[in-house]
PDB file of C-alpha atoms in Angstrom:
ATOM      1  CA  MET A  84     -10.229 -10.157 -18.710  1.00 44.00           C
ATOM      2  CA  VAL A  85      -7.203 -12.443 -19.137  1.00 42.00           C
ATOM      3  CA  ARG A  86      -5.555 -13.617 -15.928  1.00 50.00           C
ATOM      4  CA  TYR A  87      -1.800 -14.065 -15.775  1.00 51.00           C
ATOM      5  CA  LEU A  88       0.904 -14.070 -13.132  1.00 58.00           C
ATOM      6  CA  LYS A  89       3.924 -12.036 -14.176  1.00 63.00           C
ATOM      7  CA  TYR A  90       5.821 -12.909 -11.005  1.00 65.00           C
ATOM      8  CA  LYS A  91       5.999 -16.272  -9.249  1.00 82.00           C
ATOM      9  CA  ASN A  92       5.641 -14.588  -5.859  1.00 91.00           C
ATOM     10  CA  GLN A  93       2.633 -12.487  -6.859  1.00 95.00           C
ATOM     11  CA  ILE A  94      -0.457 -12.314  -4.647  1.00 96.00           C
ATOM     12  CA  GLU A  95      -3.961 -11.267  -5.686  1.00 97.00           C
ATOM     13  CA  PHE A  96      -6.656 -10.228  -3.261  1.00 98.00           C
ATOM     14  CA  ARG A  97     -10.029  -8.573  -2.897  1.00 98.00           C
ATOM     15  CA  LEU A  98     -10.074  -5.460  -0.724  1.00 98.00           C
ATOM     16  CA  TRP A  99     -13.278  -3.885   0.544  1.00 98.00           C
ATOM     17  CA  GLY A 100     -14.806  -1.781   3.293  1.00 97.00           C
ATOM     18  CA  LYS A 101     -17.627   0.553   4.246  1.00 97.00           C
ATOM     19  CA  TYR A 102     -15.513   3.717   4.069  1.00 96.00           C
ATOM     20  CA  ALA A 103     -12.086   4.786   2.811  1.00 96.00           C
ATOM     21  CA  LEU A 104     -10.051   7.976   3.113  1.00 94.00           C
ATOM     22  CA  PHE A 105      -7.019   8.158   0.827  1.00 95.00           C
ATOM     23  CA  THR A 106      -6.164  11.694   1.861  1.00 90.00           C
ATOM     24  CA  ASP A 107      -5.188  14.268  -0.718  1.00 87.00           C
ATOM     25  CA  PRO A 108      -2.067  15.883   0.856  1.00 84.00           C
ATOM     26  CA  LEU A 109      -3.343  19.318  -0.180  1.00 79.00           C
ATOM     27  CA  THR A 110      -6.090  18.934   2.441  1.00 78.00           C
ATOM     28  CA  LYS A 111      -4.089  17.080   5.093  1.00 72.00           C
ATOM     29  CA  THR A 112      -3.104  20.055   7.250  1.00 68.00           C
ATOM     30  CA  GLY A 113      -6.185  22.207   6.818  1.00 64.00           C
ATOM     31  CA  GLY A 114      -8.643  20.227   8.903  1.00 68.00           C
ATOM     32  CA  GLU A 115     -11.045  19.534   6.019  1.00 78.00           C
ATOM     33  CA  LYS A 116      -9.689  16.225   4.711  1.00 85.00           C
ATOM     34  CA  TYR A 117     -10.727  15.034   1.262  1.00 89.00           C
ATOM     35  CA  SER A 118     -10.122  11.608  -0.238  1.00 94.00           C
ATOM     36  CA  TYR A 119      -8.614  10.855  -3.592  1.00 95.00           C
ATOM     37  CA  PRO A 120     -11.167   9.007  -5.773  1.00 96.00           C
ATOM     38  CA  VAL A 121      -8.920   5.911  -5.978  1.00 97.00           C
ATOM     39  CA  PRO A 122      -6.373   4.333  -3.616  1.00 97.00           C
ATOM     40  CA  THR A 123      -2.769   5.480  -3.783  1.00 96.00           C
ATOM     41  CA  TYR A 124       0.226   3.203  -4.263  1.00 97.00           C
ATOM     42  CA  GLN A 125       1.352   3.996  -0.711  1.00 95.00           C
ATOM     43  CA  ALA A 126      -2.028   3.101   0.806  1.00 96.00           C
ATOM     44  CA  LEU A 127      -2.089  -0.258  -0.978  1.00 97.00           C
ATOM     45  CA  LYS A 128       1.535  -0.919  -0.018  1.00 96.00           C
ATOM     46  CA  GLY A 129       0.635  -0.301   3.622  1.00 95.00           C
ATOM     47  CA  ILE A 130      -2.276  -2.738   3.315  1.00 97.00           C
ATOM     48  CA  VAL A 131      -0.056  -5.440   1.797  1.00 97.00           C
ATOM     49  CA  GLU A 132       2.483  -4.870   4.565  1.00 96.00           C
ATOM     50  CA  SER A 133      -0.331  -5.375   7.085  1.00 96.00           C
ATOM     51  CA  ILE A 134      -0.947  -8.741   5.457  1.00 97.00           C
ATOM     52  CA  TYR A 135       2.725  -9.719   5.713  1.00 96.00           C
ATOM     53  CA  TRP A 136       6.005  -7.813   5.830  1.00 92.00           C
ATOM     54  CA  LYS A 137       9.618  -8.162   6.900  1.00 90.00           C
ATOM     55  CA  PRO A 138      12.518  -5.739   6.293  1.00 88.00           C
ATOM     56  CA  THR A 139      14.133  -8.391   4.108  1.00 90.00           C
ATOM     57  CA  LEU A 140      11.650  -7.680   1.323  1.00 93.00           C
ATOM     58  CA  THR A 141       9.899  -4.799  -0.405  1.00 93.00           C
ATOM     59  CA  TRP A 142       6.352  -5.061  -1.743  1.00 96.00           C
ATOM     60  CA  ILE A 143       5.695  -3.698  -5.245  1.00 96.00           C
ATOM     61  CA  ILE A 144       2.071  -2.862  -6.109  1.00 97.00           C
ATOM     62  CA  ASP A 145       1.464  -3.869  -9.717  1.00 97.00           C
ATOM     63  CA  GLU A 146      -2.141  -2.830 -10.342  1.00 97.00           C
ATOM     64  CA  VAL A 147      -5.534  -2.196  -8.791  1.00 98.00           C
ATOM     65  CA  ARG A 148      -8.965  -2.772 -10.309  1.00 98.00           C
ATOM     66  CA  ILE A 149     -11.847  -0.495  -9.270  1.00 98.00           C
ATOM     67  CA  MET A 150     -14.861  -2.745  -8.755  1.00 97.00           C
ATOM     68  CA  LYS A 151     -17.581  -0.378  -7.486  1.00 96.00           C
ATOM     69  CA  GLN A 152     -18.723   3.109  -8.419  1.00 96.00           C
ATOM     70  CA  ILE A 153     -16.764   5.945  -6.834  1.00 96.00           C
ATOM     71  CA  ARG A 154     -19.013   7.608  -4.265  1.00 95.00           C
ATOM     72  CA  THR A 155     -18.181  10.180  -1.592  1.00 93.00           C
ATOM     73  CA  GLN A 156     -19.847  10.868   1.721  1.00 92.00           C
ATOM     74  CA  LYS A 157     -19.204  13.752   4.108  1.00 86.00           C
ATOM     75  CA  HIS A 158     -18.921  13.295   7.866  1.00 81.00           C
ATOM     76  CA  GLY A 159     -18.581  15.949  10.545  1.00 78.00           C
ATOM     77  CA  ILE A 160     -15.515  15.156  12.661  1.00 74.00           C
ATOM     78  CA  ARG A 161     -14.653  17.027  15.853  1.00 73.00           C
ATOM     79  CA  THR A 162     -10.891  17.199  16.231  1.00 72.00           C
ATOM     80  CA  LEU A 163      -8.161  19.429  17.663  1.00 69.00           C
ATOM     81  CA  LYS A 164      -6.968  22.453  15.748  1.00 68.00           C
ATOM     82  CA  TYR A 165      -3.368  22.550  14.585  1.00 65.00           C
ATOM     83  CA  GLN A 166      -2.790  26.013  16.035  1.00 67.00           C
ATOM     84  CA  ASN A 167      -3.895  25.302  19.635  1.00 70.00           C
ATOM     85  CA  ASP A 168      -5.605  22.776  21.908  1.00 74.00           C
ATOM     86  CA  GLU A 169      -9.125  23.902  21.016  1.00 75.00           C
ATOM     87  CA  SER A 170     -11.427  21.567  19.112  1.00 72.00           C
ATOM     88  CA  ASP A 171     -13.581  22.337  16.123  1.00 75.00           C
ATOM     89  CA  LEU A 172     -15.947  20.590  13.731  1.00 75.00           C
ATOM     90  CA  PHE A 173     -14.470  19.672  10.350  1.00 77.00           C
ATOM     91  CA  ASN A 174     -15.926  17.986   7.278  1.00 82.00           C
ATOM     92  CA  TYR A 175     -14.141  14.843   6.103  1.00 85.00           C
ATOM     93  CA  SER A 176     -15.030  13.551   2.625  1.00 90.00           C
ATOM     94  CA  TYR A 177     -14.836   9.741   2.619  1.00 93.00           C
ATOM     95  CA  LEU A 178     -15.276   7.220  -0.153  1.00 96.00           C
ATOM     96  CA  SER A 179     -18.204   4.940   0.640  1.00 96.00           C
ATOM     97  CA  ASP A 180     -18.807   1.239  -0.077  1.00 97.00           C
ATOM     98  CA  VAL A 181     -15.479   0.572  -1.781  1.00 97.00           C
ATOM     99  CA  GLU A 182     -14.187  -2.619  -3.359  1.00 98.00           C
ATOM    100  CA  TYR A 183     -10.964  -3.300  -5.229  1.00 98.00           C
ATOM    101  CA  GLN A 184      -8.894  -6.130  -6.639  1.00 98.00           C
ATOM    102  CA  VAL A 185      -5.172  -5.774  -6.008  1.00 98.00           C
ATOM    103  CA  ARG A 186      -2.147  -7.494  -7.497  1.00 97.00           C
ATOM    104  CA  ALA A 187       1.300  -7.208  -5.866  1.00 97.00           C
ATOM    105  CA  HIS A 188       4.628  -9.023  -5.607  1.00 96.00           C
ATOM    106  CA  PHE A 189       7.707  -8.730  -3.427  1.00 95.00           C
ATOM    107  CA  GLU A 190      11.378  -8.227  -4.199  1.00 94.00           C
ATOM    108  CA  TRP A 191      14.445  -8.373  -1.977  1.00 93.00           C
ATOM    109  CA  ASN A 192      15.408  -5.131  -0.295  1.00 89.00           C
ATOM    110  CA  GLU A 193      18.847  -4.524  -1.778  1.00 87.00           C
ATOM    111  CA  ASN A 194      19.494  -1.851   0.851  1.00 82.00           C
ATOM    112  CA  ARG A 195      19.537  -4.564   3.522  1.00 83.00           C
ATOM    113  CA  PRO A 196      22.504  -6.823   2.671  1.00 85.00           C
ATOM    114  CA  ASP A 197      22.726  -7.544   6.408  1.00 79.00           C
ATOM    115  CA  LEU A 198      19.499  -9.577   6.058  1.00 82.00           C
ATOM    116  CA  ALA A 199      20.655 -11.649   3.089  1.00 87.00           C
ATOM    117  CA  ASN A 200      20.456 -14.842   5.160  1.00 88.00           C
ATOM    118  CA  ASP A 201      16.677 -14.402   5.310  1.00 88.00           C
ATOM    119  CA  ARG A 202      16.163 -14.357   1.522  1.00 91.00           C
ATOM    120  CA  ASN A 203      14.125 -17.524   1.196  1.00 92.00           C
ATOM    121  CA  GLU A 204      11.533 -16.696  -1.461  1.00 92.00           C
ATOM    122  CA  HIS A 205       9.506 -19.877  -1.050  1.00 92.00           C
ATOM    123  CA  LYS A 206       9.181 -19.348   2.693  1.00 92.00           C
ATOM    124  CA  HIS A 207       8.072 -15.726   2.450  1.00 94.00           C
ATOM    125  CA  TYR A 208       5.614 -16.441  -0.369  1.00 95.00           C
ATOM    126  CA  LEU A 209       3.921 -19.276   1.504  1.00 94.00           C
ATOM    127  CA  ILE A 210       3.674 -17.188   4.667  1.00 95.00           C
ATOM    128  CA  ALA A 211       2.218 -14.247   2.714  1.00 95.00           C
ATOM    129  CA  LYS A 212      -0.418 -16.511   1.125  1.00 95.00           C
ATOM    130  CA  ARG A 213      -1.330 -18.001   4.494  1.00 95.00           C
ATOM    131  CA  MET A 214      -1.594 -14.588   6.142  1.00 96.00           C
ATOM    132  CA  LEU A 215      -3.789 -13.385   3.270  1.00 96.00           C
ATOM    133  CA  GLU A 216      -6.146 -16.330   3.744  1.00 96.00           C
ATOM    134  CA  ARG A 217      -6.432 -15.366   7.409  1.00 94.00           C
ATOM    135  CA  GLY A 218      -7.227 -11.724   6.684  1.00 94.00           C
ATOM    136  CA  GLY A 219      -3.746 -10.331   7.394  1.00 93.00           C
ATOM    137  CA  ARG A 220      -1.327 -10.341  10.299  1.00 92.00           C
ATOM    138  CA  ARG A 221      -2.426  -6.875  11.394  1.00 93.00           C
ATOM    139  CA  ASP A 222      -5.627  -4.856  11.079  1.00 94.00           C
ATOM    140  CA  ILE A 223      -6.408  -3.550   7.592  1.00 96.00           C
ATOM    141  CA  PHE A 224      -7.174   0.170   7.254  1.00 96.00           C
ATOM    142  CA  LEU A 225      -8.371   1.908   4.098  1.00 97.00           C
ATOM    143  CA  GLY A 226      -6.201   5.001   4.217  1.00 93.00           C
ATOM    144  CA  THR A 227      -6.886   5.900   7.842  1.00 89.00           C
ATOM    145  CA  ARG A 228      -7.514   4.106  11.119  1.00 90.00           C
ATOM    146  CA  GLU A 229     -11.253   4.807  11.337  1.00 90.00           C
ATOM    147  CA  CYS A 230     -11.827   3.073   7.974  1.00 94.00           C
ATOM    148  CA  GLN A 231     -11.715  -0.668   8.636  1.00 95.00           C
ATOM    149  CA  GLY A 232     -10.911  -2.830   5.633  1.00 96.00           C
ATOM    150  CA  TYR A 233     -11.000  -6.531   4.838  1.00 97.00           C
ATOM    151  CA  VAL A 234      -9.013  -8.763   2.488  1.00 97.00           C
ATOM    152  CA  GLU A 235      -9.398 -12.215   1.004  1.00 97.00           C
ATOM    153  CA  PRO A 236      -7.695 -14.062  -1.879  1.00 97.00           C
ATOM    154  CA  CYS A 237      -9.197 -13.629  -5.353  1.00 96.00           C
ATOM    155  CA  ASN A 238      -8.345 -14.066  -9.027  1.00 95.00           C
ATOM    156  CA  PHE A 239      -7.514 -10.644 -10.406  1.00 96.00           C
ATOM    157  CA  GLY A 240      -9.821  -9.769 -13.309  1.00 94.00           C
ATOM    158  CA  GLU A 241     -12.673 -12.126 -12.418  1.00 94.00           C
ATOM    159  CA  GLY A 242     -16.159 -10.749 -11.896  1.00 94.00           C
ATOM    160  CA  LYS A 243     -17.795  -7.629 -13.288  1.00 95.00           C
ATOM    161  CA  GLY A 244     -16.567  -4.177 -12.334  1.00 94.00           C
ATOM    162  CA  ASP A 245     -18.410  -0.892 -12.731  1.00 96.00           C
ATOM    163  CA  TYR A 246     -15.558   0.649 -14.761  1.00 96.00           C
ATOM    164  CA  ASP A 247     -14.621  -2.257 -17.021  1.00 95.00           C
ATOM    165  CA  ASP A 248     -15.305  -0.173 -20.149  1.00 94.00           C
ATOM    166  CA  VAL A 249     -14.184   3.193 -18.790  1.00 95.00           C
ATOM    167  CA  THR A 250     -10.912   5.064 -19.333  1.00 95.00           C
ATOM    168  CA  MET A 251     -10.341   8.046 -17.053  1.00 95.00           C
ATOM    169  CA  SER A 252      -7.530  10.386 -16.010  1.00 96.00           C
ATOM    170  CA  PHE A 253      -7.229  11.430 -12.359  1.00 96.00           C
ATOM    171  CA  GLY A 254      -4.446  13.936 -12.960  1.00 94.00           C
ATOM    172  CA  LEU A 255      -1.456  14.394 -10.659  1.00 95.00           C
ATOM    173  CA  MET A 256      -1.663  12.250  -7.530  1.00 96.00           C
ATOM    174  CA  PHE A 257       0.524  11.253  -4.632  1.00 95.00           C
ATOM    175  CA  HIS A 258       2.295   7.970  -5.406  1.00 96.00           C
ATOM    176  CA  GLY A 259       4.083   7.161  -2.154  1.00 92.00           C
ATOM    177  CA  PHE A 260       6.983   7.750   0.211  1.00 91.00           C
ATOM    178  CA  THR A 261      10.510   6.493  -0.324  1.00 89.00           C
ATOM    179  CA  TYR A 262      12.057   5.710   3.049  1.00 86.00           C
ATOM    180  CA  PRO A 263      15.854   5.630   3.456  1.00 84.00           C
ATOM    181  CA  ASP A 264      15.988   1.826   3.715  1.00 78.00           C
ATOM    182  CA  GLU A 265      14.238   1.586   0.316  1.00 80.00           C
ATOM    183  CA  ALA A 266      16.257   4.294  -1.463  1.00 78.00           C
ATOM    184  CA  TYR A 267      17.034   3.580  -5.107  1.00 78.00           C
ATOM    185  CA  ASN A 268      19.361   6.480  -6.070  1.00 80.00           C
ATOM    186  CA  ASP A 269      21.452   9.288  -4.562  1.00 75.00           C
ATOM    187  CA  GLU A 270      18.478  11.681  -4.636  1.00 77.00           C
ATOM    188  CA  THR A 271      16.438   9.498  -2.275  1.00 78.00           C
ATOM    189  CA  ARG A 272      19.251   8.190  -0.067  1.00 80.00           C
ATOM    190  CA  ASN A 273      19.225   9.110   3.649  1.00 80.00           C
ATOM    191  CA  SER A 274      15.967  11.014   3.334  1.00 84.00           C
ATOM    192  CA  LEU A 275      12.194  10.720   3.383  1.00 88.00           C
ATOM    193  CA  THR A 276      11.014  11.550  -0.145  1.00 89.00           C
ATOM    194  CA  ALA A 277       7.478  11.990  -1.508  1.00 91.00           C
ATOM    195  CA  ARG A 278       6.714  10.802  -5.041  1.00 93.00           C
ATOM    196  CA  PHE A 279       3.967  11.990  -7.414  1.00 95.00           C
ATOM    197  CA  TRP A 280       2.693  10.748 -10.774  1.00 96.00           C
ATOM    198  CA  HIS A 281      -0.110  11.191 -13.337  1.00 97.00           C
ATOM    199  CA  VAL A 282      -2.796   8.524 -12.907  1.00 97.00           C
ATOM    200  CA  ILE A 283      -4.781   6.993 -15.763  1.00 97.00           C
ATOM    201  CA  MET A 284      -7.361   4.247 -15.317  1.00 97.00           C
ATOM    202  CA  GLN A 285      -7.910   2.049 -18.384  1.00 97.00           C
ATOM    203  CA  ASN A 286     -10.900  -0.293 -18.447  1.00 96.00           C
ATOM    204  CA  GLY A 287     -11.209  -0.026 -14.690  1.00 96.00           C
ATOM    205  CA  VAL A 288      -7.554  -0.909 -14.005  1.00 97.00           C
ATOM    206  CA  ILE A 289      -4.755   1.359 -12.792  1.00 98.00           C
ATOM    207  CA  LYS A 290      -1.300  -0.016 -13.580  1.00 97.00           C
ATOM    208  CA  PHE A 291       1.177   1.556 -11.181  1.00 97.00           C
ATOM    209  CA  ILE A 292       4.622   2.667 -12.234  1.00 96.00           C
ATOM    210  CA  ARG A 293       7.472   1.543 -10.004  1.00 95.00           C
ATOM    211  CA  PRO A 294       8.821   3.956  -7.373  1.00 93.00           C
ATOM    212  CA  GLU A 295      12.070   4.484  -9.278  1.00 92.00           C
ATOM    213  CA  GLU A 296      10.058   5.484 -12.369  1.00 94.00           C
ATOM    214  CA  CYS A 297       8.498   8.485 -10.619  1.00 93.00           C
ATOM    215  CA  THR A 298      10.104  11.697 -11.849  1.00 92.00           C
ATOM    216  CA  ILE A 299       8.238  14.179  -9.629  1.00 93.00           C
ATOM    217  CA  LEU A 300       9.948  14.026  -6.222  1.00 90.00           C
ATOM    218  CA  ARG A 301      10.005  16.182  -3.111  1.00 90.00           C
ATOM    219  CA  LYS A 302      12.368  15.690  -0.190  1.00 88.00           C
ATOM    220  CA  ILE A 303      10.472  15.878   3.101  1.00 86.00           C
ATOM    221  CA  ASP A 304      13.274  15.461   5.629  1.00 83.00           C
ATOM    222  CA  SER A 305      16.654  13.878   6.248  1.00 83.00           C
ATOM    223  CA  MET A 306      16.406  10.412   7.754  1.00 78.00           C
ATOM    224  CA  GLU A 307      18.731   7.514   8.451  1.00 76.00           C
ATOM    225  CA  PRO A 308      17.730   3.874   7.805  1.00 74.00           C
ATOM    226  CA  LYS A 309      16.813   1.802  10.854  1.00 69.00           C
ATOM    227  CA  ASP A 310      19.336  -0.754  12.025  1.00 68.00           C
ATOM    228  CA  PHE A 311      18.195  -4.359  12.471  1.00 63.00           C
ATOM    229  CA  VAL A 312      20.299  -6.569  14.695  1.00 63.00           C
ATOM    230  CA  TRP A 313      19.964 -10.308  14.173  1.00 61.00           C
ATOM    231  CA  GLY A 314      18.625 -11.924  17.335  1.00 61.00           C
ATOM    232  CA  LYS A 315      17.880  -8.577  19.050  1.00 59.00           C
ATOM    233  CA  ASN A 316      15.140  -6.752  17.129  1.00 57.00           C
ATOM    234  CA  PHE A 317      14.966  -9.085  14.125  1.00 58.00           C
ATOM    235  CA  ILE A 318      14.638 -12.841  13.653  1.00 58.00           C
ATOM    236  CA  GLY A 319      14.541 -14.680  10.372  1.00 55.00           C
ATOM    237  CA  LEU A 320      14.253 -18.377   9.674  1.00 46.00           C
ATOM    238  CA  GLU A 321      13.557 -19.139  13.340  1.00 53.00           C
ATOM    239  CA  GLU A 322      10.370 -17.075  13.365  1.00 50.00           C
ATOM    240  CA  PHE A 323       8.215 -19.548  11.439  1.00 44.00           C
ATOM    241  CA  GLU A 324       9.457 -23.034  12.160  1.00 47.00           C
ATOM    242  CA  ASP A 325       6.225 -24.521  10.719  1.00 51.00           C
ATOM    243  CA  TRP A 326       6.187 -22.362   7.548  1.00 44.00           C
ATOM    244  CA  ARG A 327       6.083 -25.485   5.352  1.00 44.00           C
TER     245      ARG A 327
END
């Protein structure tokens, strides 16, 4: 597989863990949670943001490579019912022994012109690489908190994957949420919007479409973007004086 970097600020990393639960929203409120067979754009975006994130930038997930066979494993989970405070036993279907290669890059958040002074691409890229080498700034979770994940730098495309010669369609899947501070048109402005798309894996690789390319949208709720005040709840160049 040929390796190339389309973006100068692109990062590539190996992602793995014992279990993963990329919840199908159709099962999210019924107690019996079931995982999608592959990670969603939103789940991978959350993982990259756990490695490094600031409101100045937006991470774009370019592609993911499925390295190990897709296996599921059921676990009985005792949790509270939605209707009352009683508990009950539910079956959660997890993915087991997962491993992926992920490629992502960041772009400036054009909805945050108030943070334009923090747009130092070299600084953010070097910090992101350093945080990746250290396993992330925050804990890595594979879809849900009980599924601990781990990351380390890698060269996307190297090594043998179990689906390198397989093309497969996963049908309609959840792509991600568009939050008001990442809105890209009038339809997504000042609201929380869910995006969906049709997923196809080619030779073990899923190439994600960009959020603005998703045509299947559903507005969840009205929401205003969060305000960041310089020096109060946000700091920029002063945060990493030794970033060089």
